[in-house]
Amino acid sequence: MHVFTTGEIRFTLVRRLRYHLLQTYMPSFFIVFMAWINFWLDMDSPPARVSLGVTTVLTMITQVI
């Protein structure tokens, strides 16, 4: 008969909801809202539309890094 020694480790993970709301969800919401403003800009002003799109993409990339 074989005798085996065992051990047990338990991890308790806690998610901080307020932190994730303030640091991830709210900024992302406002960035996406800023991108939607593009639909209300005048079609005859490409520089404004392009700069808003580029700013949105760069902001999302910076937020992820």
PDB file of C-alpha atoms in Angstrom:
ATOM      1  CA  MET A   1       0.000   0.000   0.000  1.00  0.00           C
ATOM      2  CA  HIS A   2       1.259   3.467  -0.957  1.00  0.00           C
ATOM      3  CA  VAL A   3       1.030   6.469   1.319  1.00  0.00           C
ATOM      4  CA  PHE A   4       0.723   9.894  -0.341  1.00  0.00           C
ATOM      5  CA  THR A   5       1.232  13.235   1.333  1.00  0.00           C
ATOM      6  CA  THR A   6      -1.060  15.960   0.083  1.00  0.00           C
ATOM      7  CA  GLY A   7      -1.321  19.676   0.605  1.00  0.00           C
ATOM      8  CA  GLU A   8      -4.040  22.174  -0.052  1.00  0.00           C
ATOM      9  CA  ILE A   9      -3.826  25.843  -0.969  1.00  0.00           C
ATOM     10  CA  ARG A  10      -6.842  28.133  -1.294  1.00  0.00           C
ATOM     11  CA  PHE A  11      -6.854  31.485  -3.048  1.00  0.00           C
ATOM     12  CA  THR A  12      -9.528  34.076  -2.515  1.00  0.00           C
ATOM     13  CA  LEU A  13      -9.795  36.581  -5.348  1.00  0.00           C
ATOM     14  CA  VAL A  14     -11.678  39.816  -4.838  1.00  0.00           C
ATOM     15  CA  ARG A  15     -12.725  42.182  -7.619  1.00  0.00           C
ATOM     16  CA  ARG A  16     -12.832  45.876  -6.843  1.00  0.00           C
ATOM     17  CA  LEU A  17     -15.882  47.029  -8.789  1.00  0.00           C
ATOM     18  CA  ARG A  18     -15.510  50.765  -8.156  1.00  0.00           C
ATOM     19  CA  TYR A  19     -11.912  50.713  -9.379  1.00  0.00           C
ATOM     20  CA  HIS A  20     -12.835  49.022 -12.658  1.00  0.00           C
ATOM     21  CA  LEU A  21     -15.800  51.315 -13.207  1.00  0.00           C
ATOM     22  CA  LEU A  22     -13.738  54.455 -12.712  1.00  0.00           C
ATOM     23  CA  GLN A  23     -10.542  53.312 -14.425  1.00  0.00           C
ATOM     24  CA  THR A  24     -11.888  51.298 -17.359  1.00  0.00           C
ATOM     25  CA  TYR A  25     -15.585  51.526 -18.098  1.00  0.00           C
ATOM     26  CA  MET A  26     -16.252  55.234 -17.625  1.00  0.00           C
ATOM     27  CA  PRO A  27     -13.259  56.456 -19.687  1.00  0.00           C
ATOM     28  CA  SER A  28     -14.090  53.949 -22.423  1.00  0.00           C
ATOM     29  CA  PHE A  29     -17.700  55.115 -22.464  1.00  0.00           C
ATOM     30  CA  PHE A  30     -16.670  58.748 -22.867  1.00  0.00           C
ATOM     31  CA  ILE A  31     -14.146  57.915 -25.587  1.00  0.00           C
ATOM     32  CA  VAL A  32     -16.774  55.995 -27.557  1.00  0.00           C
ATOM     33  CA  PHE A  33     -19.226  58.858 -27.059  1.00  0.00           C
ATOM     34  CA  MET A  34     -16.573  61.215 -28.418  1.00  0.00           C
ATOM     35  CA  ALA A  35     -16.235  58.973 -31.486  1.00  0.00           C
ATOM     36  CA  TRP A  36     -20.007  59.114 -32.053  1.00  0.00           C
ATOM     37  CA  ILE A  37     -19.791  62.888 -32.315  1.00  0.00           C
ATOM     38  CA  ASN A  38     -18.205  62.190 -35.696  1.00  0.00           C
ATOM     39  CA  PHE A  39     -21.662  61.354 -37.089  1.00  0.00           C
ATOM     40  CA  TRP A  40     -22.952  64.841 -36.285  1.00  0.00           C
ATOM     41  CA  LEU A  41     -20.027  66.709 -37.822  1.00  0.00           C
ATOM     42  CA  ASP A  42     -20.463  68.348 -41.191  1.00  0.00           C
ATOM     43  CA  MET A  43     -19.622  66.093 -44.150  1.00  0.00           C
ATOM     44  CA  ASP A  44     -17.705  68.963 -45.762  1.00  0.00           C
ATOM     45  CA  SER A  45     -15.109  69.138 -42.972  1.00  0.00           C
ATOM     46  CA  PRO A  46     -12.835  66.101 -43.410  1.00  0.00           C
ATOM     47  CA  PRO A  47      -9.999  67.469 -41.225  1.00  0.00           C
ATOM     48  CA  ALA A  48     -12.295  67.642 -38.197  1.00  0.00           C
ATOM     49  CA  ARG A  49     -13.641  64.143 -38.795  1.00  0.00           C
ATOM     50  CA  VAL A  50     -10.203  62.618 -39.364  1.00  0.00           C
ATOM     51  CA  SER A  51      -8.627  64.323 -36.361  1.00  0.00           C
ATOM     52  CA  LEU A  52     -11.481  63.177 -34.124  1.00  0.00           C
ATOM     53  CA  GLY A  53     -11.122  59.607 -35.397  1.00  0.00           C
ATOM     54  CA  VAL A  54      -7.354  59.573 -34.932  1.00  0.00           C
ATOM     55  CA  THR A  55      -7.672  61.078 -31.462  1.00  0.00           C
ATOM     56  CA  THR A  56     -10.204  58.419 -30.503  1.00  0.00           C
ATOM     57  CA  VAL A  57      -8.013  55.549 -31.700  1.00  0.00           C
ATOM     58  CA  LEU A  58      -4.881  56.919 -30.027  1.00  0.00           C
ATOM     59  CA  THR A  59      -6.751  57.482 -26.773  1.00  0.00           C
ATOM     60  CA  MET A  60      -8.050  53.903 -26.743  1.00  0.00           C
ATOM     61  CA  ILE A  61      -4.550  52.563 -27.441  1.00  0.00           C
ATOM     62  CA  THR A  62      -3.087  54.700 -24.661  1.00  0.00           C
ATOM     63  CA  GLN A  63      -5.764  53.513 -22.250  1.00  0.00           C
ATOM     64  CA  VAL A  64      -4.912  49.867 -22.924  1.00  0.00           C
ATOM     65  CA  ILE A  65      -1.180  50.385 -22.458  1.00  0.00           C
TER      66      ILE A  65
END
